[in-house]
């Protein structure tokens, strides 16, 4: 079955050209020209990944992403213009897995899509042909429990829903409590294929991770910042 990518943009030229490029790479595509129409479709019949533009009629990309994250952790790539740095930061803080600045190369977009889909596949439940002991795959660090096979995270037994990128960053920190991971190390974990992202990207994901954990524990302090060095998962 083909992997399905949803494209949401009010620019018909972008929808057409990107859709053709993706189909040539073996992807199935769905296209939407406004956020309001896209929201219902993305929730009712989720694709494997969505690419969202910022400026659209009826509902812009920011509002679409916000409402989508209330109901789904669908992988999302956020499109923004080069002069919209604030939008980039907000998009990541709201839960986008990645962002690309316009104008962008289709080759870069396809590389980013493949990288995120691979990360999502790593988090998928293994098939019966790949038996493993569930307990052995889990990571338990004090009040934190992570089950990579099921892409499940709990804190004090309460579920915390994470995007694919957020999960991989937290997993890298939780694997070695107390050990500091630099931003570059976390970028290597979260972004493959020599894809460049800047420090702000990792910082935005960390902020959103903390925000999600504080929704179930207002006193959450599990992810510590060492200014000028990086981040670590605190030992309890």
Short mmCIF file of C-alpha atoms in Angstrom, two decimals:
data_model
loop_
_atom_site.label_atom_id
_atom_site.label_comp_id
_atom_site.label_asym_id
_atom_site.label_seq_id
_atom_site.Cartn_x
_atom_site.Cartn_y
_atom_site.Cartn_z
CA UNK A 1 0.00 0.00 0.00
CA UNK A 2 1.34 3.44 -0.93
CA UNK A 3 2.34 5.91 1.74
CA UNK A 4 -0.05 8.89 1.62
CA UNK A 5 1.11 12.48 1.96
CA UNK A 6 -1.39 15.32 2.45
CA UNK A 7 -0.44 18.72 1.00
CA UNK A 8 -2.22 21.79 2.36
CA UNK A 9 -1.49 25.05 0.54
CA UNK A 10 -3.56 27.71 -1.21
CA UNK A 11 -0.97 27.98 -4.00
CA UNK A 12 -2.23 25.70 -6.75
CA UNK A 13 1.16 25.70 -8.48
CA UNK A 14 2.83 24.31 -5.36
CA UNK A 15 0.10 21.71 -4.86
CA UNK A 16 0.43 20.52 -8.45
CA UNK A 17 4.22 20.49 -8.74
CA UNK A 18 4.87 18.91 -5.34
CA UNK A 19 2.12 16.35 -5.84
CA UNK A 20 3.64 15.28 -9.18
CA UNK A 21 7.11 15.05 -7.61
CA UNK A 22 5.85 12.93 -4.72
CA UNK A 23 3.87 10.63 -6.98
CA UNK A 24 7.00 10.11 -9.09
CA UNK A 25 8.69 8.89 -5.88
CA UNK A 26 5.92 6.36 -5.26
CA UNK A 27 3.80 8.33 -2.75
CA UNK A 28 0.04 8.77 -2.95
CA UNK A 29 -1.06 12.37 -2.42
CA UNK A 30 -4.12 14.29 -1.28
CA UNK A 31 -4.29 18.05 -1.78
CA UNK A 32 -6.26 20.73 0.07
CA UNK A 33 -6.32 24.45 -0.65
CA UNK A 34 -7.59 25.69 2.72
CA UNK A 35 -7.09 24.72 6.34
CA UNK A 36 -10.72 24.23 7.28
CA UNK A 37 -11.33 21.59 4.61
CA UNK A 38 -8.01 19.93 5.40
CA UNK A 39 -8.66 19.65 9.15
CA UNK A 40 -11.73 17.46 8.76
CA UNK A 41 -10.02 15.25 6.20
CA UNK A 42 -6.81 14.88 8.24
CA UNK A 43 -8.77 13.84 11.33
CA UNK A 44 -11.39 11.63 9.65
CA UNK A 45 -9.02 9.89 7.23
CA UNK A 46 -5.43 10.48 8.39
CA UNK A 47 -2.60 10.28 5.86
CA UNK A 48 0.87 9.09 6.86
CA UNK A 49 2.24 12.65 6.96
CA UNK A 50 1.01 16.19 6.25
CA UNK A 51 2.80 19.20 4.79
CA UNK A 52 1.17 22.44 5.96
CA UNK A 53 1.60 25.98 4.66
CA UNK A 54 1.24 29.00 6.95
CA UNK A 55 -0.88 31.49 5.02
CA UNK A 56 -4.18 30.07 3.79
CA UNK A 57 -7.80 31.21 3.60
CA UNK A 58 -10.52 30.15 6.04
CA UNK A 59 -7.98 28.70 8.50
CA UNK A 60 -4.26 29.38 8.40
CA UNK A 61 -1.56 26.79 8.96
CA UNK A 62 -0.96 27.82 12.57
CA UNK A 63 -4.58 27.35 13.55
CA UNK A 64 -4.79 24.12 11.57
CA UNK A 65 -1.73 22.74 13.35
CA UNK A 66 -3.09 23.79 16.75
CA UNK A 67 -6.45 22.11 16.18
CA UNK A 68 -4.85 19.05 14.66
CA UNK A 69 -2.61 18.58 17.71
CA UNK A 70 -5.71 18.54 19.92
CA UNK A 71 -6.78 15.32 18.20
CA UNK A 72 -3.79 13.75 16.50
CA UNK A 73 0.00 13.30 16.59
CA UNK A 74 0.16 12.92 12.81
CA UNK A 75 3.70 13.73 11.57
CA UNK A 76 3.74 17.27 10.19
CA UNK A 77 6.20 19.32 8.15
CA UNK A 78 5.56 23.02 8.41
CA UNK A 79 6.13 25.35 5.41
CA UNK A 80 7.10 28.95 6.15
CA UNK A 81 8.65 31.88 4.31
CA UNK A 82 12.24 32.90 4.99
CA UNK A 83 11.12 36.13 6.68
CA UNK A 84 8.75 34.31 9.05
CA UNK A 85 11.19 33.20 11.76
CA UNK A 86 8.57 33.69 14.46
CA UNK A 87 6.23 31.37 12.57
CA UNK A 88 8.96 28.72 12.42
CA UNK A 89 9.48 28.84 16.18
CA UNK A 90 5.74 28.82 16.89
CA UNK A 91 5.16 25.96 14.48
CA UNK A 92 7.76 23.80 16.21
CA UNK A 93 6.49 24.80 19.65
CA UNK A 94 2.98 23.77 18.61
CA UNK A 95 4.14 20.32 17.56
CA UNK A 96 5.44 20.32 13.98
CA UNK A 97 8.07 17.63 13.44
CA UNK A 98 10.07 19.80 11.06
CA UNK A 99 9.89 22.97 9.00
CA UNK A 100 11.12 24.07 5.57
CA UNK A 101 11.49 27.66 4.41
CA UNK A 102 10.05 28.79 1.09
CA UNK A 103 11.24 28.78 -1.61
CA UNK A 104 12.32 25.17 -1.13
CA UNK A 105 13.69 22.43 -3.36
CA UNK A 106 11.43 19.46 -3.94
CA UNK A 107 14.43 17.20 -3.41
CA UNK A 108 14.90 18.61 0.10
CA UNK A 109 11.21 18.24 0.93
CA UNK A 110 11.20 14.61 -0.21
CA UNK A 111 14.34 13.92 1.88
CA UNK A 112 12.69 15.42 4.96
CA UNK A 113 9.50 13.43 4.35
CA UNK A 114 11.45 10.17 4.06
CA UNK A 115 13.45 10.91 7.22
CA UNK A 116 10.32 11.55 9.31
CA UNK A 117 8.54 8.51 7.90
CA UNK A 118 11.55 6.35 8.80
CA UNK A 119 11.47 7.66 12.35
CA UNK A 120 7.73 6.92 12.52
CA UNK A 121 8.35 3.40 11.23
CA UNK A 122 10.94 2.80 13.94
CA UNK A 123 8.27 3.63 16.51
CA UNK A 124 5.66 1.33 14.97
CA UNK A 125 4.67 -1.87 16.74
CA UNK A 126 6.82 -4.75 15.49
CA UNK A 127 5.10 -7.42 13.40
CA UNK A 128 4.68 -11.02 14.50
CA UNK A 129 7.69 -11.82 12.32
CA UNK A 130 9.85 -9.71 14.62
CA UNK A 131 9.23 -11.19 18.07
CA UNK A 132 10.77 -9.51 21.08
CA UNK A 133 10.19 -9.32 24.80
CA UNK A 134 8.11 -6.18 25.46
CA UNK A 135 9.65 -5.69 28.90
CA UNK A 136 13.16 -5.69 27.43
CA UNK A 137 12.25 -2.92 24.97
CA UNK A 138 10.86 -0.58 27.60
CA UNK A 139 12.76 2.26 29.25
CA UNK A 140 11.85 2.96 32.88
CA UNK A 141 13.47 5.90 34.64
CA UNK A 142 11.80 6.64 37.96
CA UNK A 143 8.36 8.01 37.15
CA UNK A 144 8.99 7.87 33.40
CA UNK A 145 8.12 4.79 31.33
CA UNK A 146 8.72 4.58 27.57
CA UNK A 147 7.63 1.74 25.31
CA UNK A 148 9.30 2.34 21.91
CA UNK A 149 7.53 -0.63 20.31
CA UNK A 150 4.15 0.94 21.01
CA UNK A 151 5.25 4.59 20.87
CA UNK A 152 3.86 5.03 24.38
CA UNK A 153 5.08 7.31 27.16
CA UNK A 154 3.73 7.61 30.68
CA UNK A 155 4.65 9.75 33.68
CA UNK A 156 3.37 8.48 37.02
CA UNK A 157 1.18 6.12 35.00
CA UNK A 158 -0.43 8.96 33.03
CA UNK A 159 -0.14 8.94 29.24
CA UNK A 160 1.89 11.68 27.55
CA UNK A 161 1.29 11.89 23.81
CA UNK A 162 4.40 12.78 21.79
CA UNK A 163 5.21 13.32 18.14
CA UNK A 164 7.78 11.04 16.51
CA UNK A 165 10.56 13.64 16.84
CA UNK A 166 9.72 14.43 20.46
CA UNK A 167 9.76 10.72 21.30
CA UNK A 168 13.20 10.18 19.77
CA UNK A 169 14.70 13.18 21.58
CA UNK A 170 13.27 12.05 24.93
CA UNK A 171 14.41 8.48 24.30
CA UNK A 172 17.97 9.69 23.65
CA UNK A 173 17.97 11.62 26.94
CA UNK A 174 16.30 8.88 29.00
CA UNK A 175 18.64 6.13 27.83
CA UNK A 176 21.45 7.66 29.91
CA UNK A 177 20.05 9.67 32.84
CA UNK A 178 22.39 12.36 34.13
CA UNK A 179 24.48 12.36 30.95
CA UNK A 180 24.40 15.64 29.06
CA UNK A 181 23.45 15.54 25.39
CA UNK A 182 24.50 18.51 23.30
CA UNK A 183 22.12 20.05 20.79
CA UNK A 184 24.25 18.57 18.00
CA UNK A 185 23.91 15.09 19.49
CA UNK A 186 20.15 15.46 19.75
CA UNK A 187 20.00 16.75 16.18
CA UNK A 188 21.87 13.64 15.05
CA UNK A 189 19.25 11.49 16.78
CA UNK A 190 16.23 13.36 15.44
CA UNK A 191 17.40 14.36 11.96
CA UNK A 192 19.14 11.96 9.62
CA UNK A 193 20.38 12.07 6.01
CA UNK A 194 22.64 15.07 6.65
CA UNK A 195 19.62 17.31 7.05
CA UNK A 196 20.61 20.61 8.64
CA UNK A 197 18.54 22.17 11.41
CA UNK A 198 19.59 24.94 13.76
CA UNK A 199 19.69 25.05 17.55
CA UNK A 200 16.29 26.68 17.77
CA UNK A 201 14.67 23.54 16.36
CA UNK A 202 15.90 21.34 19.23
CA UNK A 203 15.12 24.05 21.80
CA UNK A 204 11.54 24.26 20.50
CA UNK A 205 11.07 20.50 20.75
CA UNK A 206 12.43 20.51 24.33
CA UNK A 207 10.02 23.31 25.31
CA UNK A 208 7.10 21.36 23.92
CA UNK A 209 8.22 18.19 25.68
CA UNK A 210 8.27 20.02 28.99
CA UNK A 211 4.89 21.57 28.31
CA UNK A 212 3.32 18.17 27.61
CA UNK A 213 4.74 16.62 30.78
CA UNK A 214 3.58 19.60 32.85
CA UNK A 215 0.06 18.95 31.64
CA UNK A 216 0.13 15.75 33.73
CA UNK A 217 2.53 17.00 36.42
CA UNK A 218 2.82 20.73 37.03
CA UNK A 219 6.05 20.14 38.99
CA UNK A 220 7.80 18.23 36.18
CA UNK A 221 11.53 18.96 36.09
CA UNK A 222 12.80 15.79 34.43
CA UNK A 223 14.52 17.51 31.50
CA UNK A 224 17.30 19.79 32.70
CA UNK A 225 19.08 22.53 30.78
CA UNK A 226 22.81 23.06 31.16
CA UNK A 227 23.24 26.45 29.55
CA UNK A 228 25.84 26.51 26.84
CA UNK A 229 26.20 22.72 27.01
CA UNK A 230 22.91 20.94 26.28
CA UNK A 231 20.20 18.90 28.01
CA UNK A 232 19.95 15.86 30.25
CA UNK A 233 17.29 13.70 31.82
CA UNK A 234 17.56 14.32 35.55
CA UNK A 235 18.41 11.48 37.87
CA UNK A 236 15.91 11.08 40.69
#
